[in-house]
Amino acid sequence: MKKRLIGGMVATAILIPAAAFAASAVIDMPARTPMTTEQVKMDEVGKSTLEKLYLAYPETKSFEIIDASNVQGDVSKGKNVINVKQTSIVLQEKGGTGKKITLHTNGSTGEIEHVIQENWEPKEKSLITLTDQEIKTKVNDLIDKMYGNVEQYKVAIEQMENPNQKTWMLNYTNEMFKEPVYQVFVQDNTISVTKIVGIPTGPDTLSNIKVEGLFSLNGKPDYSADNFLNDEKLFALLKISPTELKQELAKGKTVVEIAASKNVSKQQVIDVIAETQSRAQLQGDEVPITEQSLKEMMKAAEPKILPIIEHKTETKW
């Protein structure tokens, strides 16, 4: 069961409450610092997280914050050291027995990395009594509301070999990424979603996403390209800020067209993004970064990068 977990989950999995899932990896973690409700609402990351939740599920505006904390520190992953910075917020319907939702947000990027939705189905028809298709529908709805555009992913569902409790694992994949974008566990009356792409797994990984939803699809933010385009070297090459890039893309321009207006070639754009992605991949796989390995990885990355830099946003917004 543990072998099927995606390696990129480690940074998030260590911060999932112990009661979440038996499948979650457990390793030493930095101490958490409790936060009051007032502190959450005044904190930049906490406030942004709540805004995203309220937009996705307006009913949660009446929920109580029953627990909140943040954590920061270094955690070892193989030969790498991950700097973890995360804010966690738990909300529940007033009364303490109804719907509950937990959000773990990356303190550096503001990205919600992990969502746990509990007791959103009636006890007489909990999640584990549903068919595979019904479970997919419930999970799709959660991902679509919290992240948007779930229709762009292929989903594979399987029942895990867990003798103690029925557990389903769902992997949401997109051809642009080697690993699933989302990995989901369904157990009891709980859905646990982890966003894999975008979670930092090493020092050279894109660990500081400046803006989210650089493109849009069907009137909603499309996050699929964020991990490629939030690249400090790309911003420097184009002499543009992350916000300015998003504004230009919203006008219907492609990254290639934006680059051309600044006398930057398509190949220069590809090389910059490919090197960042390749270094992160090699380091995450604990493969020595040599001139040859980097060159081969960059060549393999090109087909994934081209559709992104030549893409026009589906909706101007």
PDB file of C-alpha atoms in Angstrom:
ATOM      1  CA  MET A   1       0.000   0.000   0.000  1.00  0.00           C
ATOM      2  CA  LYS A   2       2.738   2.453   0.956  1.00  0.00           C
ATOM      3  CA  LYS A   3       4.679   1.663  -2.217  1.00  0.00           C
ATOM      4  CA  ARG A   4       1.815   3.067  -4.263  1.00  0.00           C
ATOM      5  CA  LEU A   5       2.017   6.454  -2.594  1.00  0.00           C
ATOM      6  CA  ILE A   6       3.561   9.184  -4.691  1.00  0.00           C
ATOM      7  CA  GLY A   7       6.951  10.313  -3.414  1.00  0.00           C
ATOM      8  CA  GLY A   8       6.018  13.964  -3.729  1.00  0.00           C
ATOM      9  CA  MET A   9       3.410  13.497  -1.023  1.00  0.00           C
ATOM     10  CA  VAL A  10       6.010  13.361   1.722  1.00  0.00           C
ATOM     11  CA  ALA A  11       6.118  17.097   2.412  1.00  0.00           C
ATOM     12  CA  THR A  12       2.375  17.128   2.931  1.00  0.00           C
ATOM     13  CA  ALA A  13       1.831  13.676   4.378  1.00  0.00           C
ATOM     14  CA  ILE A  14       3.949  14.371   7.440  1.00  0.00           C
ATOM     15  CA  LEU A  15       1.560  17.131   8.402  1.00  0.00           C
ATOM     16  CA  ILE A  16      -1.685  15.206   7.989  1.00  0.00           C
ATOM     17  CA  PRO A  17      -3.334  14.551  11.371  1.00  0.00           C
ATOM     18  CA  ALA A  18      -2.493  11.082  12.687  1.00  0.00           C
ATOM     19  CA  ALA A  19      -6.117  10.008  12.462  1.00  0.00           C
ATOM     20  CA  ALA A  20      -6.383  10.779   8.757  1.00  0.00           C
ATOM     21  CA  PHE A  21      -5.262   7.605   6.982  1.00  0.00           C
ATOM     22  CA  ALA A  22      -3.171   4.586   7.732  1.00  0.00           C
ATOM     23  CA  ALA A  23      -1.641   5.011   4.290  1.00  0.00           C
ATOM     24  CA  SER A  24      -0.010   8.333   5.129  1.00  0.00           C
ATOM     25  CA  ALA A  25       3.724   8.336   5.696  1.00  0.00           C
ATOM     26  CA  VAL A  26       4.802   9.134   9.240  1.00  0.00           C
ATOM     27  CA  ILE A  27       8.219  10.695   9.802  1.00  0.00           C
ATOM     28  CA  ASP A  28       9.657  13.186  12.250  1.00  0.00           C
ATOM     29  CA  MET A  29       8.130  16.605  11.846  1.00  0.00           C
ATOM     30  CA  PRO A  30       8.817  20.080  13.241  1.00  0.00           C
ATOM     31  CA  ALA A  31       6.703  21.269  16.170  1.00  0.00           C
ATOM     32  CA  ARG A  32       3.439  23.009  15.306  1.00  0.00           C
ATOM     33  CA  THR A  33       2.457  26.392  16.719  1.00  0.00           C
ATOM     34  CA  PRO A  34      -1.250  26.769  17.615  1.00  0.00           C
ATOM     35  CA  MET A  35      -3.175  29.702  16.134  1.00  0.00           C
ATOM     36  CA  THR A  36      -6.325  31.380  17.436  1.00  0.00           C
ATOM     37  CA  THR A  37      -9.276  32.156  15.167  1.00  0.00           C
ATOM     38  CA  GLU A  38      -8.320  35.827  15.235  1.00  0.00           C
ATOM     39  CA  GLN A  39      -4.742  35.021  14.250  1.00  0.00           C
ATOM     40  CA  VAL A  40      -5.940  32.909  11.311  1.00  0.00           C
ATOM     41  CA  LYS A  41      -8.163  35.703  10.006  1.00  0.00           C
ATOM     42  CA  MET A  42      -5.336  38.251  10.305  1.00  0.00           C
ATOM     43  CA  ASP A  43      -2.664  35.961   8.828  1.00  0.00           C
ATOM     44  CA  GLU A  44      -2.104  36.465   5.083  1.00  0.00           C
ATOM     45  CA  VAL A  45      -2.002  32.731   4.286  1.00  0.00           C
ATOM     46  CA  GLY A  46      -4.871  31.912   6.637  1.00  0.00           C
ATOM     47  CA  LYS A  47      -7.065  34.667   5.249  1.00  0.00           C
ATOM     48  CA  SER A  48      -6.356  33.642   1.643  1.00  0.00           C
ATOM     49  CA  THR A  49      -7.118  29.994   2.453  1.00  0.00           C
ATOM     50  CA  LEU A  50     -10.467  30.877   4.000  1.00  0.00           C
ATOM     51  CA  GLU A  51     -11.370  33.071   1.021  1.00  0.00           C
ATOM     52  CA  LYS A  52     -10.738  30.154  -1.356  1.00  0.00           C
ATOM     53  CA  LEU A  53     -12.827  27.820   0.816  1.00  0.00           C
ATOM     54  CA  TYR A  54     -15.730  30.266   1.138  1.00  0.00           C
ATOM     55  CA  LEU A  55     -15.739  30.795  -2.628  1.00  0.00           C
ATOM     56  CA  ALA A  56     -15.832  27.035  -3.227  1.00  0.00           C
ATOM     57  CA  TYR A  57     -18.323  26.242  -0.446  1.00  0.00           C
ATOM     58  CA  PRO A  58     -20.277  29.341   0.674  1.00  0.00           C
ATOM     59  CA  GLU A  59     -21.978  27.335   3.437  1.00  0.00           C
ATOM     60  CA  THR A  60     -18.643  27.057   5.277  1.00  0.00           C
ATOM     61  CA  LYS A  61     -18.810  30.756   6.143  1.00  0.00           C
ATOM     62  CA  SER A  62     -20.982  29.677   9.084  1.00  0.00           C
ATOM     63  CA  PHE A  63     -18.546  26.922  10.158  1.00  0.00           C
ATOM     64  CA  GLU A  64     -16.407  27.348  13.274  1.00  0.00           C
ATOM     65  CA  ILE A  65     -12.617  27.188  13.221  1.00  0.00           C
ATOM     66  CA  ILE A  66     -12.061  24.391  15.746  1.00  0.00           C
ATOM     67  CA  ASP A  67      -8.303  24.039  15.268  1.00  0.00           C
ATOM     68  CA  ALA A  68      -5.507  25.927  13.521  1.00  0.00           C
ATOM     69  CA  SER A  69      -1.727  25.921  13.573  1.00  0.00           C
ATOM     70  CA  ASN A  70       1.362  26.575  11.524  1.00  0.00           C
ATOM     71  CA  VAL A  71       4.680  24.811  11.246  1.00  0.00           C
ATOM     72  CA  GLN A  72       8.073  25.674   9.821  1.00  0.00           C
ATOM     73  CA  GLY A  73      11.291  23.699   9.779  1.00  0.00           C
ATOM     74  CA  ASP A  74      13.525  21.287   7.876  1.00  0.00           C
ATOM     75  CA  VAL A  75      12.573  17.677   7.198  1.00  0.00           C
ATOM     76  CA  SER A  76      14.888  15.086   5.629  1.00  0.00           C
ATOM     77  CA  LYS A  77      13.790  13.211   2.504  1.00  0.00           C
ATOM     78  CA  GLY A  78      16.523  10.855   1.382  1.00  0.00           C
ATOM     79  CA  LYS A  79      19.584  12.973   0.746  1.00  0.00           C
ATOM     80  CA  ASN A  80      17.504  16.109   0.407  1.00  0.00           C
ATOM     81  CA  VAL A  81      16.261  18.478   3.085  1.00  0.00           C
ATOM     82  CA  ILE A  82      12.797  19.967   2.640  1.00  0.00           C
ATOM     83  CA  ASN A  83      11.956  23.253   4.277  1.00  0.00           C
ATOM     84  CA  VAL A  84       8.359  22.847   5.372  1.00  0.00           C
ATOM     85  CA  LYS A  85       6.222  25.919   5.932  1.00  0.00           C
ATOM     86  CA  GLN A  86       2.533  25.211   6.280  1.00  0.00           C
ATOM     87  CA  THR A  87      -0.649  26.644   7.791  1.00  0.00           C
ATOM     88  CA  SER A  88      -3.415  24.216   8.780  1.00  0.00           C
ATOM     89  CA  ILE A  89      -7.043  25.117   9.468  1.00  0.00           C
ATOM     90  CA  VAL A  90      -9.882  22.819  10.596  1.00  0.00           C
ATOM     91  CA  LEU A  91     -13.486  24.003  10.318  1.00  0.00           C
ATOM     92  CA  GLN A  92     -16.695  22.269  11.385  1.00  0.00           C
ATOM     93  CA  GLU A  93     -20.405  22.947  11.403  1.00  0.00           C
ATOM     94  CA  LYS A  94     -21.551  24.518  14.647  1.00  0.00           C
ATOM     95  CA  GLY A  95     -22.486  21.844  17.124  1.00  0.00           C
ATOM     96  CA  GLY A  96     -19.341  19.807  16.605  1.00  0.00           C
ATOM     97  CA  THR A  97     -20.913  16.731  15.007  1.00  0.00           C
ATOM     98  CA  GLY A  98     -21.602  17.727  11.401  1.00  0.00           C
ATOM     99  CA  LYS A  99     -19.559  18.467   8.286  1.00  0.00           C
ATOM    100  CA  LYS A 100     -15.855  19.059   8.784  1.00  0.00           C
ATOM    101  CA  ILE A 101     -13.084  20.235   6.474  1.00  0.00           C
ATOM    102  CA  THR A 102      -9.316  20.474   6.988  1.00  0.00           C
ATOM    103  CA  LEU A 103      -7.012  22.582   4.818  1.00  0.00           C
ATOM    104  CA  HIS A 104      -3.212  22.453   4.717  1.00  0.00           C
ATOM    105  CA  THR A 105      -1.729  25.436   2.853  1.00  0.00           C
ATOM    106  CA  ASN A 106       1.855  25.971   1.737  1.00  0.00           C
ATOM    107  CA  GLY A 107       3.028  29.018   3.687  1.00  0.00           C
ATOM    108  CA  SER A 108       5.419  30.098   0.920  1.00  0.00           C
ATOM    109  CA  THR A 109       3.204  29.714  -2.149  1.00  0.00           C
ATOM    110  CA  GLY A 110      -0.270  30.119  -0.644  1.00  0.00           C
ATOM    111  CA  GLU A 111      -1.284  26.923  -2.472  1.00  0.00           C
ATOM    112  CA  ILE A 112      -3.726  24.586  -0.704  1.00  0.00           C
ATOM    113  CA  GLU A 113      -1.783  21.328  -0.810  1.00  0.00           C
ATOM    114  CA  HIS A 114      -4.151  19.069   1.086  1.00  0.00           C
ATOM    115  CA  VAL A 115      -7.910  18.960   1.738  1.00  0.00           C
ATOM    116  CA  ILE A 116      -9.722  16.530   4.034  1.00  0.00           C
ATOM    117  CA  GLN A 117     -13.512  16.534   3.782  1.00  0.00           C
ATOM    118  CA  GLU A 118     -15.290  14.565   6.525  1.00  0.00           C
ATOM    119  CA  ASN A 119     -18.920  13.663   7.170  1.00  0.00           C
ATOM    120  CA  TRP A 120     -20.337  15.432   4.120  1.00  0.00           C
ATOM    121  CA  GLU A 121     -22.489  12.406   3.339  1.00  0.00           C
ATOM    122  CA  PRO A 122     -25.325  11.103   5.562  1.00  0.00           C
ATOM    123  CA  LYS A 123     -24.280   8.280   7.905  1.00  0.00           C
ATOM    124  CA  GLU A 124     -26.934   5.973   6.473  1.00  0.00           C
ATOM    125  CA  LYS A 125     -25.259   6.283   3.042  1.00  0.00           C
ATOM    126  CA  SER A 126     -21.604   6.985   3.746  1.00  0.00           C
ATOM    127  CA  LEU A 127     -18.952   7.120   1.045  1.00  0.00           C
ATOM    128  CA  ILE A 128     -17.866   3.486   1.395  1.00  0.00           C
ATOM    129  CA  THR A 129     -21.395   2.295   0.538  1.00  0.00           C
ATOM    130  CA  LEU A 130     -21.298   4.057  -2.838  1.00  0.00           C
ATOM    131  CA  THR A 131     -20.312   2.603  -6.198  1.00  0.00           C
ATOM    132  CA  ASP A 132     -16.960   3.431  -7.794  1.00  0.00           C
ATOM    133  CA  GLN A 133     -18.669   5.857 -10.167  1.00  0.00           C
ATOM    134  CA  GLU A 134     -20.514   7.583  -7.320  1.00  0.00           C
ATOM    135  CA  ILE A 135     -17.241   7.936  -5.389  1.00  0.00           C
ATOM    136  CA  LYS A 136     -15.573   9.425  -8.481  1.00  0.00           C
ATOM    137  CA  THR A 137     -18.419  11.928  -8.776  1.00  0.00           C
ATOM    138  CA  LYS A 138     -18.021  13.023  -5.134  1.00  0.00           C
ATOM    139  CA  VAL A 139     -14.246  13.398  -5.466  1.00  0.00           C
ATOM    140  CA  ASN A 140     -14.564  15.192  -8.818  1.00  0.00           C
ATOM    141  CA  ASP A 141     -16.898  17.710  -7.220  1.00  0.00           C
ATOM    142  CA  LEU A 142     -14.447  18.433  -4.398  1.00  0.00           C
ATOM    143  CA  ILE A 143     -11.462  18.877  -6.735  1.00  0.00           C
ATOM    144  CA  ASP A 144     -13.466  20.979  -9.190  1.00  0.00           C
ATOM    145  CA  LYS A 145     -14.682  23.347  -6.486  1.00  0.00           C
ATOM    146  CA  MET A 146     -11.342  23.689  -4.698  1.00  0.00           C
ATOM    147  CA  TYR A 147      -9.000  23.652  -7.711  1.00  0.00           C
ATOM    148  CA  GLY A 148     -11.123  23.887 -10.864  1.00  0.00           C
ATOM    149  CA  ASN A 149     -11.362  22.130 -14.243  1.00  0.00           C
ATOM    150  CA  VAL A 150     -11.334  18.525 -13.073  1.00  0.00           C
ATOM    151  CA  GLU A 151     -12.454  17.473 -16.568  1.00  0.00           C
ATOM    152  CA  GLN A 152      -8.906  17.928 -17.895  1.00  0.00           C
ATOM    153  CA  TYR A 153      -7.680  14.902 -15.914  1.00  0.00           C
ATOM    154  CA  LYS A 154      -7.964  11.171 -16.374  1.00  0.00           C
ATOM    155  CA  VAL A 155      -8.858   9.331 -13.180  1.00  0.00           C
ATOM    156  CA  ALA A 156      -7.999   5.781 -12.119  1.00  0.00           C
ATOM    157  CA  ILE A 157      -9.669   4.261  -9.053  1.00  0.00           C
ATOM    158  CA  GLU A 158      -8.680   1.130  -7.164  1.00  0.00           C
ATOM    159  CA  GLN A 159      -9.569  -0.456  -3.843  1.00  0.00           C
ATOM    160  CA  MET A 160      -6.519  -0.727  -1.612  1.00  0.00           C
ATOM    161  CA  GLU A 161      -5.393  -3.901   0.117  1.00  0.00           C
ATOM    162  CA  ASN A 162      -6.352  -2.690   3.560  1.00  0.00           C
ATOM    163  CA  PRO A 163      -7.715  -5.506   5.785  1.00  0.00           C
ATOM    164  CA  ASN A 164      -8.882  -3.122   8.503  1.00  0.00           C
ATOM    165  CA  GLN A 165     -10.998  -0.662   6.508  1.00  0.00           C
ATOM    166  CA  LYS A 166     -12.228  -0.233   2.974  1.00  0.00           C
ATOM    167  CA  THR A 167      -9.996   2.308   1.285  1.00  0.00           C
ATOM    168  CA  TRP A 168     -10.058   3.581  -2.298  1.00  0.00           C
ATOM    169  CA  MET A 169      -7.208   5.403  -4.011  1.00  0.00           C
ATOM    170  CA  LEU A 170      -7.845   7.698  -6.976  1.00  0.00           C
ATOM    171  CA  ASN A 171      -5.067   9.140  -9.132  1.00  0.00           C
ATOM    172  CA  TYR A 172      -5.809  12.142 -11.354  1.00  0.00           C
ATOM    173  CA  THR A 173      -3.365  12.369 -14.238  1.00  0.00           C
ATOM    174  CA  ASN A 174      -2.609  14.758 -17.074  1.00  0.00           C
ATOM    175  CA  GLU A 175      -0.279  13.895 -19.953  1.00  0.00           C
ATOM    176  CA  MET A 176       1.820  16.986 -19.243  1.00  0.00           C
ATOM    177  CA  PHE A 177       3.002  15.570 -15.905  1.00  0.00           C
ATOM    178  CA  LYS A 178       4.932  12.439 -15.019  1.00  0.00           C
ATOM    179  CA  GLU A 179       3.176  12.052 -11.674  1.00  0.00           C
ATOM    180  CA  PRO A 180      -0.524  12.360 -10.826  1.00  0.00           C
ATOM    181  CA  VAL A 181      -1.661  15.931 -10.267  1.00  0.00           C
ATOM    182  CA  TYR A 182      -3.907  14.772  -7.417  1.00  0.00           C
ATOM    183  CA  GLN A 183      -3.845  11.638  -5.294  1.00  0.00           C
ATOM    184  CA  VAL A 184      -6.990  10.918  -3.307  1.00  0.00           C
ATOM    185  CA  PHE A 185      -7.945   8.461  -0.562  1.00  0.00           C
ATOM    186  CA  VAL A 186     -11.531   7.652   0.348  1.00  0.00           C
ATOM    187  CA  GLN A 187     -12.100   5.890   3.651  1.00  0.00           C
ATOM    188  CA  ASP A 188     -15.123   5.705   5.966  1.00  0.00           C
ATOM    189  CA  ASN A 189     -16.967   8.981   5.293  1.00  0.00           C
ATOM    190  CA  THR A 190     -13.810  10.933   4.441  1.00  0.00           C
ATOM    191  CA  ILE A 191     -12.193  12.208   1.236  1.00  0.00           C
ATOM    192  CA  SER A 192      -8.516  13.186   1.447  1.00  0.00           C
ATOM    193  CA  VAL A 193      -7.070  15.062  -1.554  1.00  0.00           C
ATOM    194  CA  THR A 194      -3.369  15.804  -1.933  1.00  0.00           C
ATOM    195  CA  LYS A 195      -2.149  18.053  -4.760  1.00  0.00           C
ATOM    196  CA  ILE A 196       1.055  16.424  -5.972  1.00  0.00           C
ATOM    197  CA  VAL A 197       2.199  18.767  -8.745  1.00  0.00           C
ATOM    198  CA  GLY A 198       3.423  21.987  -7.167  1.00  0.00           C
ATOM    199  CA  ILE A 199       4.465  20.491  -3.825  1.00  0.00           C
ATOM    200  CA  PRO A 200       8.166  21.227  -3.324  1.00  0.00           C
ATOM    201  CA  THR A 201      10.341  18.110  -2.881  1.00  0.00           C
ATOM    202  CA  GLY A 202      13.829  19.598  -2.960  1.00  0.00           C
ATOM    203  CA  PRO A 203      15.864  22.798  -2.904  1.00  0.00           C
ATOM    204  CA  ASP A 204      15.831  23.212  -6.685  1.00  0.00           C
ATOM    205  CA  THR A 205      12.131  22.520  -7.113  1.00  0.00           C
ATOM    206  CA  LEU A 206       9.788  25.374  -7.946  1.00  0.00           C
ATOM    207  CA  SER A 207       9.016  26.132  -4.332  1.00  0.00           C
ATOM    208  CA  ASN A 208       7.720  29.655  -4.596  1.00  0.00           C
ATOM    209  CA  ILE A 209       4.732  29.860  -6.907  1.00  0.00           C
ATOM    210  CA  LYS A 210       4.092  33.561  -7.342  1.00  0.00           C
ATOM    211  CA  VAL A 211       0.686  33.427  -9.017  1.00  0.00           C
ATOM    212  CA  GLU A 212      -1.938  30.733  -9.552  1.00  0.00           C
ATOM    213  CA  GLY A 213      -4.268  30.094 -12.472  1.00  0.00           C
ATOM    214  CA  LEU A 214      -2.117  31.688 -15.169  1.00  0.00           C
ATOM    215  CA  PHE A 215      -4.531  30.296 -17.746  1.00  0.00           C
ATOM    216  CA  SER A 216      -8.289  29.820 -17.491  1.00  0.00           C
ATOM    217  CA  LEU A 217     -10.612  27.173 -18.894  1.00  0.00           C
ATOM    218  CA  ASN A 218     -14.401  27.355 -19.140  1.00  0.00           C
ATOM    219  CA  GLY A 219     -14.360  30.516 -17.060  1.00  0.00           C
ATOM    220  CA  LYS A 220     -12.369  28.924 -14.215  1.00  0.00           C
ATOM    221  CA  PRO A 221      -8.683  29.141 -13.240  1.00  0.00           C
ATOM    222  CA  ASP A 222      -6.606  26.413 -14.911  1.00  0.00           C
ATOM    223  CA  TYR A 223      -3.695  25.466 -12.652  1.00  0.00           C
ATOM    224  CA  SER A 224      -2.083  22.867 -14.921  1.00  0.00           C
ATOM    225  CA  ALA A 225       0.658  25.177 -16.259  1.00  0.00           C
ATOM    226  CA  ASP A 226       1.470  27.013 -13.029  1.00  0.00           C
ATOM    227  CA  ASN A 227       4.316  24.736 -12.020  1.00  0.00           C
ATOM    228  CA  PHE A 228       6.079  25.279 -15.354  1.00  0.00           C
ATOM    229  CA  LEU A 229       5.611  29.016 -15.748  1.00  0.00           C
ATOM    230  CA  ASN A 230       6.265  30.124 -12.164  1.00  0.00           C
ATOM    231  CA  ASP A 231       9.973  30.147 -12.847  1.00  0.00           C
ATOM    232  CA  GLU A 232      12.218  32.922 -11.557  1.00  0.00           C
ATOM    233  CA  LYS A 233      14.636  32.432 -14.465  1.00  0.00           C
ATOM    234  CA  LEU A 234      11.773  32.734 -16.943  1.00  0.00           C
ATOM    235  CA  PHE A 235      10.603  35.973 -15.323  1.00  0.00           C
ATOM    236  CA  ALA A 236      14.161  37.298 -15.503  1.00  0.00           C
ATOM    237  CA  LEU A 237      14.534  36.241 -19.158  1.00  0.00           C
ATOM    238  CA  LEU A 238      11.309  37.995 -20.136  1.00  0.00           C
ATOM    239  CA  LYS A 239      11.978  40.945 -17.809  1.00  0.00           C
ATOM    240  CA  ILE A 240       8.441  40.576 -16.493  1.00  0.00           C
ATOM    241  CA  SER A 241       6.825  40.087 -13.100  1.00  0.00           C
ATOM    242  CA  PRO A 242       4.547  37.102 -12.353  1.00  0.00           C
ATOM    243  CA  THR A 243       1.523  39.405 -12.166  1.00  0.00           C
ATOM    244  CA  GLU A 244       2.390  41.077 -15.475  1.00  0.00           C
ATOM    245  CA  LEU A 245       2.758  37.668 -17.129  1.00  0.00           C
ATOM    246  CA  LYS A 246      -0.697  36.651 -15.919  1.00  0.00           C
ATOM    247  CA  GLN A 247      -2.149  39.921 -17.229  1.00  0.00           C
ATOM    248  CA  GLU A 248      -0.580  39.408 -20.655  1.00  0.00           C
ATOM    249  CA  LEU A 249      -1.783  35.799 -20.846  1.00  0.00           C
ATOM    250  CA  ALA A 250      -5.294  36.952 -19.926  1.00  0.00           C
ATOM    251  CA  LYS A 251      -5.277  39.115 -23.071  1.00  0.00           C
ATOM    252  CA  GLY A 252      -5.075  35.949 -25.148  1.00  0.00           C
ATOM    253  CA  LYS A 253      -1.351  36.010 -25.846  1.00  0.00           C
ATOM    254  CA  THR A 254       0.886  32.953 -25.681  1.00  0.00           C
ATOM    255  CA  VAL A 255       4.148  32.840 -23.742  1.00  0.00           C
ATOM    256  CA  VAL A 256       5.936  32.552 -27.099  1.00  0.00           C
ATOM    257  CA  GLU A 257       4.256  35.740 -28.351  1.00  0.00           C
ATOM    258  CA  ILE A 258       5.084  37.587 -25.139  1.00  0.00           C
ATOM    259  CA  ALA A 259       8.712  36.443 -25.485  1.00  0.00           C
ATOM    260  CA  ALA A 260       8.882  37.542 -29.139  1.00  0.00           C
ATOM    261  CA  SER A 261       7.737  41.032 -28.159  1.00  0.00           C
ATOM    262  CA  LYS A 262      10.802  41.164 -25.913  1.00  0.00           C
ATOM    263  CA  ASN A 263      13.188  39.748 -28.545  1.00  0.00           C
ATOM    264  CA  VAL A 264      13.406  36.397 -26.774  1.00  0.00           C
ATOM    265  CA  SER A 265      13.249  33.249 -28.908  1.00  0.00           C
ATOM    266  CA  LYS A 266      10.980  30.256 -28.368  1.00  0.00           C
ATOM    267  CA  GLN A 267      14.037  28.036 -27.822  1.00  0.00           C
ATOM    268  CA  GLN A 268      15.357  30.324 -25.090  1.00  0.00           C
ATOM    269  CA  VAL A 269      12.029  30.014 -23.271  1.00  0.00           C
ATOM    270  CA  ILE A 270      12.045  26.222 -23.662  1.00  0.00           C
ATOM    271  CA  ASP A 271      15.624  25.915 -22.397  1.00  0.00           C
ATOM    272  CA  VAL A 272      14.994  27.994 -19.278  1.00  0.00           C
ATOM    273  CA  ILE A 273      11.873  26.069 -18.248  1.00  0.00           C
ATOM    274  CA  ALA A 274      13.332  22.700 -19.233  1.00  0.00           C
ATOM    275  CA  GLU A 275      16.443  23.217 -17.121  1.00  0.00           C
ATOM    276  CA  THR A 276      14.462  24.175 -14.016  1.00  0.00           C
ATOM    277  CA  GLN A 277      12.086  21.235 -14.405  1.00  0.00           C
ATOM    278  CA  SER A 278      14.882  18.787 -15.204  1.00  0.00           C
ATOM    279  CA  ARG A 279      17.042  19.767 -12.256  1.00  0.00           C
ATOM    280  CA  ALA A 280      14.054  19.390  -9.934  1.00  0.00           C
ATOM    281  CA  GLN A 281      13.189  15.992 -11.398  1.00  0.00           C
ATOM    282  CA  LEU A 282      16.740  14.652 -11.194  1.00  0.00           C
ATOM    283  CA  GLN A 283      17.187  15.864  -7.652  1.00  0.00           C
ATOM    284  CA  GLY A 284      13.810  14.498  -6.604  1.00  0.00           C
ATOM    285  CA  ASP A 285      14.787  11.096  -8.045  1.00  0.00           C
ATOM    286  CA  GLU A 286      18.169  11.391  -6.275  1.00  0.00           C
ATOM    287  CA  VAL A 287      19.989  11.057  -9.614  1.00  0.00           C
ATOM    288  CA  PRO A 288      23.398  12.790  -9.946  1.00  0.00           C
ATOM    289  CA  ILE A 289      23.070  15.941 -12.055  1.00  0.00           C
ATOM    290  CA  THR A 290      25.678  15.636 -14.787  1.00  0.00           C
ATOM    291  CA  GLU A 291      25.906  17.533 -18.055  1.00  0.00           C
ATOM    292  CA  GLN A 292      24.718  14.431 -19.921  1.00  0.00           C
ATOM    293  CA  SER A 293      21.810  13.571 -17.588  1.00  0.00           C
ATOM    294  CA  LEU A 294      20.634  17.185 -17.587  1.00  0.00           C
ATOM    295  CA  LYS A 295      20.824  17.382 -21.386  1.00  0.00           C
ATOM    296  CA  GLU A 296      18.819  14.161 -21.809  1.00  0.00           C
ATOM    297  CA  MET A 297      16.181  15.222 -19.283  1.00  0.00           C
ATOM    298  CA  MET A 298      15.809  18.657 -20.885  1.00  0.00           C
ATOM    299  CA  LYS A 299      15.315  17.043 -24.295  1.00  0.00           C
ATOM    300  CA  ALA A 300      12.604  14.795 -22.853  1.00  0.00           C
ATOM    301  CA  ALA A 301      10.894  17.794 -21.231  1.00  0.00           C
ATOM    302  CA  GLU A 302      10.509  19.793 -24.455  1.00  0.00           C
ATOM    303  CA  PRO A 303       7.326  18.013 -25.699  1.00  0.00           C
ATOM    304  CA  LYS A 304       5.633  18.821 -22.381  1.00  0.00           C
ATOM    305  CA  ILE A 305       6.682  22.470 -22.440  1.00  0.00           C
ATOM    306  CA  LEU A 306       5.746  23.320 -26.037  1.00  0.00           C
ATOM    307  CA  PRO A 307       1.948  22.976 -25.601  1.00  0.00           C
ATOM    308  CA  ILE A 308       2.126  25.224 -22.544  1.00  0.00           C
ATOM    309  CA  ILE A 309       4.096  28.096 -24.051  1.00  0.00           C
ATOM    310  CA  GLU A 310       2.037  27.969 -27.269  1.00  0.00           C
ATOM    311  CA  HIS A 311      -1.310  27.786 -25.440  1.00  0.00           C
ATOM    312  CA  LYS A 312      -3.836  30.623 -25.415  1.00  0.00           C
ATOM    313  CA  THR A 313      -6.112  30.999 -22.428  1.00  0.00           C
ATOM    314  CA  GLU A 314      -9.566  29.542 -23.124  1.00  0.00           C
ATOM    315  CA  THR A 315     -11.392  32.428 -21.485  1.00  0.00           C
ATOM    316  CA  LYS A 316     -10.259  36.041 -21.303  1.00  0.00           C
ATOM    317  CA  TRP A 317     -10.887  37.176 -17.725  1.00  0.00           C
TER     318      TRP A 317
END
